[in-house]
Coordinates of C-alpha atoms in Angstrom, one line a residue:
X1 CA 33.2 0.4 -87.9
X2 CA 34.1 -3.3 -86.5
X3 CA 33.7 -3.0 -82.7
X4 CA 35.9 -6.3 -82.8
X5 CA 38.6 -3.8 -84.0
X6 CA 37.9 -1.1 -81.6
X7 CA 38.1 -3.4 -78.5
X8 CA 41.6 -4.7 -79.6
X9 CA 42.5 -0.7 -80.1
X10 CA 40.7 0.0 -76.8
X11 CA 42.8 -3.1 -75.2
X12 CA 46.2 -1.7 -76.7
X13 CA 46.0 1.4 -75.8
X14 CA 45.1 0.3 -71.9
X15 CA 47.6 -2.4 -72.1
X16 CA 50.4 0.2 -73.3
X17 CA 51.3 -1.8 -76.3
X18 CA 50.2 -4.7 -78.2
X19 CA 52.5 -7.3 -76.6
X20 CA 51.0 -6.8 -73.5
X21 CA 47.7 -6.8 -74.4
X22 CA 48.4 -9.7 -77.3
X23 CA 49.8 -11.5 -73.8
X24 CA 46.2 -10.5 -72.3
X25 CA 44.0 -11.2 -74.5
X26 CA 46.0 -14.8 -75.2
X27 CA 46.4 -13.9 -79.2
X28 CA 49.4 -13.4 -81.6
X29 CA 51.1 -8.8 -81.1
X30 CA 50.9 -9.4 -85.2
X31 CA 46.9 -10.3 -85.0
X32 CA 46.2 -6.9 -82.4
X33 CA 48.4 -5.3 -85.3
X34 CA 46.6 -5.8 -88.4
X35 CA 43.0 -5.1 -86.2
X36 CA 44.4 -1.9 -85.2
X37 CA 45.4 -1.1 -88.9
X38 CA 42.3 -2.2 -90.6
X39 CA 40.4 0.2 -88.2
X40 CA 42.6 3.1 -88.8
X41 CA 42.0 2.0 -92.5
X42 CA 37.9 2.0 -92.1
X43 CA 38.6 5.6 -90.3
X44 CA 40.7 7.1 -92.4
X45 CA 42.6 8.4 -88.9
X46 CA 45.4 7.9 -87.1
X47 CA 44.7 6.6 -83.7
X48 CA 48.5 5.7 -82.7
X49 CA 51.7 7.4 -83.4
X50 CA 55.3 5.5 -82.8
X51 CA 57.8 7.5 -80.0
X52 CA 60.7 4.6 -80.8
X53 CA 59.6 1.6 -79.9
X54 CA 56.7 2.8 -77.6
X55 CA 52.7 3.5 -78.9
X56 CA 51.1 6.9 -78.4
X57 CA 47.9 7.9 -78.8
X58 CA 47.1 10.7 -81.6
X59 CA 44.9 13.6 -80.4
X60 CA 42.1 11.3 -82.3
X61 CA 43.0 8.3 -80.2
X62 CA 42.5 9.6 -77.1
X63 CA 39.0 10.8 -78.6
X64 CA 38.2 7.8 -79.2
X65 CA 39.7 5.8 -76.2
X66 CA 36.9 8.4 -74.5
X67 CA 34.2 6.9 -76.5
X68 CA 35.6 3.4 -76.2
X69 CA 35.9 3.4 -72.5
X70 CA 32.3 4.4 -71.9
X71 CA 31.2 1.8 -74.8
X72 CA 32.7 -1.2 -73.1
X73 CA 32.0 -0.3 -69.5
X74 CA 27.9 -0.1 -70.2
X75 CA 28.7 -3.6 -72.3
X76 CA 30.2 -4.7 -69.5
X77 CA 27.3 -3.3 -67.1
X78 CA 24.7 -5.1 -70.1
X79 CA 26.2 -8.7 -69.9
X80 CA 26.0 -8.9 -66.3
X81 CA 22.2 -7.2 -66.4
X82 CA 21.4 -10.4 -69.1
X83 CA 23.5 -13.1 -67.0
X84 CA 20.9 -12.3 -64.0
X85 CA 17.6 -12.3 -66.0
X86 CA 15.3 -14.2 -65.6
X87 CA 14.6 -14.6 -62.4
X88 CA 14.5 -18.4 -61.7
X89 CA 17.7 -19.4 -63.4
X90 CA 20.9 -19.9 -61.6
X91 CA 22.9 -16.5 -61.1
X92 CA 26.2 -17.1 -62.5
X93 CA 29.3 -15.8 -60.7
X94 CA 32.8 -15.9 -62.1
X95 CA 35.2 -15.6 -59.6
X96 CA 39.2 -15.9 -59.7
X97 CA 41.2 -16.9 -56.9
X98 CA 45.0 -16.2 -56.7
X99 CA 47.3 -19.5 -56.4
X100 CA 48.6 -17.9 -53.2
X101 CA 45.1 -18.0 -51.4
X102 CA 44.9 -21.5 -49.6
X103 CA 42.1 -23.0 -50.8
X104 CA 40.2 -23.7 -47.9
X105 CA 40.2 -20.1 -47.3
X106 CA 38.8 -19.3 -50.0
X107 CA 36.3 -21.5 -49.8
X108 CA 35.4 -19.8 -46.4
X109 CA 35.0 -16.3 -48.5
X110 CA 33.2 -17.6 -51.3
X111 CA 30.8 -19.5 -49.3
X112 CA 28.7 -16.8 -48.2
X113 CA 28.0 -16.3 -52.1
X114 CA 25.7 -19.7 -52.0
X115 CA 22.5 -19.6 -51.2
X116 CA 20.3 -22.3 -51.9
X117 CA 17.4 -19.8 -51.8
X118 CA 18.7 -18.2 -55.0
X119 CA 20.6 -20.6 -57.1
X120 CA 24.2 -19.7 -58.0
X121 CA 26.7 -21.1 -60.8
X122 CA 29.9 -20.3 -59.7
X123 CA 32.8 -20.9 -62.1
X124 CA 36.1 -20.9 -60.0
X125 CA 39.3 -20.4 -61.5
X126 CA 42.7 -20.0 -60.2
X127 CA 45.9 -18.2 -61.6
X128 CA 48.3 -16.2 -61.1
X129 CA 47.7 -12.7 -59.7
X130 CA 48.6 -11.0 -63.3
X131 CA 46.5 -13.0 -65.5
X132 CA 43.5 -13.1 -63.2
X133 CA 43.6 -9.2 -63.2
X134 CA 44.0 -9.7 -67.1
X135 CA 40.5 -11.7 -67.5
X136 CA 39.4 -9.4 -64.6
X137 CA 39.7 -6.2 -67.2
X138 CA 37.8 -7.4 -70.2
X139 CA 35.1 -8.8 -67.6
X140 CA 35.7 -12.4 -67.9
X141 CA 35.9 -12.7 -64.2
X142 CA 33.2 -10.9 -61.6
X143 CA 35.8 -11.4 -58.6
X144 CA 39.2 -11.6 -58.0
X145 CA 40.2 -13.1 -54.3
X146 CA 44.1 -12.1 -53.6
X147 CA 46.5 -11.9 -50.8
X148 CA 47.4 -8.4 -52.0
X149 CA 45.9 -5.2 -53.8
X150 CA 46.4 -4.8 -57.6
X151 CA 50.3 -4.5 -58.3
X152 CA 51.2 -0.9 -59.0
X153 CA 52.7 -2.4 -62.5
X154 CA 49.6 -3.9 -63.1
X155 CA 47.3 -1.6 -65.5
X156 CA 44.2 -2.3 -64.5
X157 CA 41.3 -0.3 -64.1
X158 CA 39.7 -1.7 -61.1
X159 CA 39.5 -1.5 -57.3
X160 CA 40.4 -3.0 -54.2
X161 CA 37.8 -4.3 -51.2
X162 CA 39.5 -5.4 -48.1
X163 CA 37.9 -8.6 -46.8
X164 CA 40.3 -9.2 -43.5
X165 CA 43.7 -10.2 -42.5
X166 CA 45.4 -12.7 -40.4
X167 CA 48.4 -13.3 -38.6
X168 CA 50.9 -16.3 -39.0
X169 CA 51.0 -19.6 -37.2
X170 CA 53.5 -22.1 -37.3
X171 CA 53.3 -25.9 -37.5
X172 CA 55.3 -28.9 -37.0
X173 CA 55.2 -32.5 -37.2
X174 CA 55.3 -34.6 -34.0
X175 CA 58.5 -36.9 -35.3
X176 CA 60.4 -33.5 -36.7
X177 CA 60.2 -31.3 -32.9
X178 CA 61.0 -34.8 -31.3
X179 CA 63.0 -33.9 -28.1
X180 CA 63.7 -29.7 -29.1
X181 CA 63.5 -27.7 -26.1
X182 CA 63.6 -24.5 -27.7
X183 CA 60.8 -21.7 -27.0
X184 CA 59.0 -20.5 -29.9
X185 CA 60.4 -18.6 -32.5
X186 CA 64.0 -19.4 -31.6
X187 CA 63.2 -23.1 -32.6
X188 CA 62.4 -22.3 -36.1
X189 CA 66.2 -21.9 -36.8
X190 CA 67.1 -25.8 -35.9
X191 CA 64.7 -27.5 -38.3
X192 CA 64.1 -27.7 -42.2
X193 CA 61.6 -24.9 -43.3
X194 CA 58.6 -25.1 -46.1
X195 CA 58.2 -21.7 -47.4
X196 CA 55.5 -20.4 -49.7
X197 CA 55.8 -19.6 -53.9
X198 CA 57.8 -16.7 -54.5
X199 CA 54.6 -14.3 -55.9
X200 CA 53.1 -14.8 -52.5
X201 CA 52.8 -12.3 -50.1
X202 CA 53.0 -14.6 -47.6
X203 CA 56.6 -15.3 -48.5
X204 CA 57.7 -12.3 -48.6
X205 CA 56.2 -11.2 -45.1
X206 CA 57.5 -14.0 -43.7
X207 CA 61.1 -14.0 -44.7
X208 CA 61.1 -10.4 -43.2
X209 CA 60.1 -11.7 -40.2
X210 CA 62.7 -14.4 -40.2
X211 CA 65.1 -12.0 -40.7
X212 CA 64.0 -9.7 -37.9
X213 CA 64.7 -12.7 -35.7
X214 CA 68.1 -13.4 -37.2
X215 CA 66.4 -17.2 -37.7
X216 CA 68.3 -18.7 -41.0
X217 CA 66.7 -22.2 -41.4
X218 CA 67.4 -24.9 -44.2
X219 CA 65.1 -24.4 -46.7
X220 CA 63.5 -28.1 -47.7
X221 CA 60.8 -27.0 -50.4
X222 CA 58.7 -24.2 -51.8
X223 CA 55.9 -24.3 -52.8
X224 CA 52.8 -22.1 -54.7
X225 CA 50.1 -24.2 -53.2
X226 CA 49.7 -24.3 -49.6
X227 CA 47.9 -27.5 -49.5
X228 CA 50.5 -29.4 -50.8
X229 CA 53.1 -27.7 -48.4
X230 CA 50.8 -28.6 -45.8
X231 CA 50.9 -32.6 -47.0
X232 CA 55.0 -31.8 -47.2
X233 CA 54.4 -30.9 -43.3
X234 CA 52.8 -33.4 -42.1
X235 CA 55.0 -35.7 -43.6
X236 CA 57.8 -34.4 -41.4
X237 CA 59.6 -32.7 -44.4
X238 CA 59.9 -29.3 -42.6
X239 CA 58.3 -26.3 -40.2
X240 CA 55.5 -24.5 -41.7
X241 CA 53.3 -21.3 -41.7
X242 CA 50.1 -20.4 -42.5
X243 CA 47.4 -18.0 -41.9
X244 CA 46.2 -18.4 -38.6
X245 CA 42.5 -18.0 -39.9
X246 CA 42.9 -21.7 -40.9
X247 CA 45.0 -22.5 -38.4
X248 CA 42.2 -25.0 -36.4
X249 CA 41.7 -27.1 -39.4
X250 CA 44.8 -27.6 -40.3
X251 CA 45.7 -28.7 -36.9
X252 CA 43.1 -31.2 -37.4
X253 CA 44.3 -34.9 -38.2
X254 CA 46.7 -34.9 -34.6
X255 CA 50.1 -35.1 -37.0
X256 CA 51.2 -31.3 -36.9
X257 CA 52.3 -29.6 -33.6
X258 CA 51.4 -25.8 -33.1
X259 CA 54.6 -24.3 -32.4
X260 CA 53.4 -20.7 -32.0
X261 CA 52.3 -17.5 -33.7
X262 CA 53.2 -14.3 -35.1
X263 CA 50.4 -11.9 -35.1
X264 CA 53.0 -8.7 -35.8
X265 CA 52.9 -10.8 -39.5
X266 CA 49.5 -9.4 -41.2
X267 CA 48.0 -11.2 -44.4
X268 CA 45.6 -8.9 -45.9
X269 CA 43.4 -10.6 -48.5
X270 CA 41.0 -8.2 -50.9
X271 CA 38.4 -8.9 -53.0
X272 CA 39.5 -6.8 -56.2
X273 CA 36.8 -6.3 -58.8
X274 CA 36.1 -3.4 -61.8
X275 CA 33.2 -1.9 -59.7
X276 CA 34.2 1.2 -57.2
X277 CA 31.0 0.5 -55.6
X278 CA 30.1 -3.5 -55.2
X279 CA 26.6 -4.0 -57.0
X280 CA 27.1 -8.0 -57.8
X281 CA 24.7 -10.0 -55.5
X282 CA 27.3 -12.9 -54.9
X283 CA 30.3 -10.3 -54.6
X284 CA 28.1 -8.6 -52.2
X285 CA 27.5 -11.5 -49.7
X286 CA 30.9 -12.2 -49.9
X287 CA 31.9 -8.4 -49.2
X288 CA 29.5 -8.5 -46.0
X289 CA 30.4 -11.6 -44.7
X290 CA 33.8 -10.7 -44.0
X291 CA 33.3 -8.0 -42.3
X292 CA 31.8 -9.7 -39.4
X293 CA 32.8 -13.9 -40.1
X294 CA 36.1 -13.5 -40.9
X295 CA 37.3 -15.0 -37.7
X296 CA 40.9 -14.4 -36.4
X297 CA 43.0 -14.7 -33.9
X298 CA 44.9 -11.5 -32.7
X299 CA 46.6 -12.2 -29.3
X300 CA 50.2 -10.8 -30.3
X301 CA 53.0 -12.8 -31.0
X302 CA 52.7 -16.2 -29.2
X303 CA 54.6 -19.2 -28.2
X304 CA 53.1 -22.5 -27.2
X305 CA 55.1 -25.4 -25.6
X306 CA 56.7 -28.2 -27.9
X307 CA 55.4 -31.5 -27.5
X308 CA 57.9 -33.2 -25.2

């Protein structure tokens, strides 16, 4: 038996199709076919039986989706076993982070995972939330760092580990409040607004919010990465909000005016990984560093005075 052709059957069958797990595994639905057949073919069995255009799994299948699940998860459990021995080379950790995550606070959770006692290699890489969750599930990735759980149309086997949450705070530039004399949040409504990518859950949280306040401002931009909505800010393109976790450094520079915050507004952000119980050294530190460093602000809903 090829186990090349039992990990595509195994990645169908927990895919729910071969599109999906063709769009997973970055190869051709027709490829994932013909693997899928040629095992059948070295078997002599039926593994999956066609309800229209939909896959089921024949009573063998699921036999050996049983077998299959237990073969790739002590594969899985070998590889990282083999990636941390010997002792003396670099640990490597492969960690995702979502596009939505501003990168500096990332940086502040992943931190924790170098330690210049025990050399780490860590291999960063940011995507969406799907296809990190994808890479996550055929343990290409040790980590995933997200501003929300696993997406309940996601079919991934793997958990979530809350590392904190934050409320909102919103910024301005100096030459966009100019003379506004308007208190905090009602102020919001009379200037241009930067708003976060659409997969966020930042957005969505925070047009709620807007709403809530029956604030309707001018949208100027939109943007996935939060750095360069900040650079959009602080060139006076429009207000602003981020997670109030970063809100002292991004106040740093003396362009951007902190016009309040809204604490009501939680961000959760979750480390998401394939282990129910965290066993990865650098997923560890990072796990146990948040608990007690991830430093927030939580004073309610707050308005500071505009500059004059």
């Amino acid at each position: 038996m090829n186990l090349k052709h039992l990990f595509y059957f195994w990645k169908t069958a927990r895919s729910g199709g071969v599109v999906k797990a063709g769009e997973a595994l970055h190869i051709t639905p027709q490829t994932i076919s013909g693997q899928i057949r040629l095992l059948e073919e070295s078997l002599d069995t039926q593994l999956f039986a066609r309800d229209g255009r939909a896959l089921e799994l024949t009573p063998a299948g699921r036999l050996a989706m049983e077998y299959a699940d237990e073969m790739f998860s002590i594969s899985a459990e070998l590889e990282q076993a083999l990636r941390h021995y010997p002792k003396g080379r670099p640990v490597e950790f492969r960690v995702g982070v979502s596009d939505a995550v501003p990168k500096s606070l990332a940086y502040r959770l992943m931190r924790p995972a170098v330690d210049p006692a025990d050399p780490v290699r860590i291999i960063c890489r940011e995507w969406r939330l799907d296809r990190l969750l994808a890479e996550l599930a055929i343990h290409r990735l040790d980590l995933v760092i997200a501003d929300s759980p696993i997406p309940p149309s996601v079919d991934v086997r793997a958990y979530n580990h809350r590392l904190g949450d934050s409320g909102l705070s919103f910024f301005a530039a100096h030459a966009l409040v100019g003379s506004m004399n308007k208190p905090f949040p009602e102020c919001i409504g009379d200037m241009p607004a930067l708003l976060p990518g659409e997969d966020s859950a930042i957005r969505r949280k925070l047009v709620d919010w807007l709403d809530r306040k029956r604030l309707r401002p001018r949208i100027a931009g939109e943007f996935d990465d939060t750095a360069l909505m900040t650079a959009f800010g602080r060139a006076g393109v429009g207000v602003f909000a981020v997670p109030t976790a970063i809100e002292q450094e991004t106040l740093a520079g003396g362009e951007l005016v902190l016009l309040g915050r809204a604490e009501e507004v939680r961000i959760e952000y979750f480390a998401i990984s394939v282990e129910r119980r965290l066993t990865h050294p650098c997923v560890l530190a990072i796990s146990e560093a948040a608990k007690t460093g991830f430093e927030l602000l939580d004073s309610g809903e707050s308005g500071l005075p505009l500059a004059p």
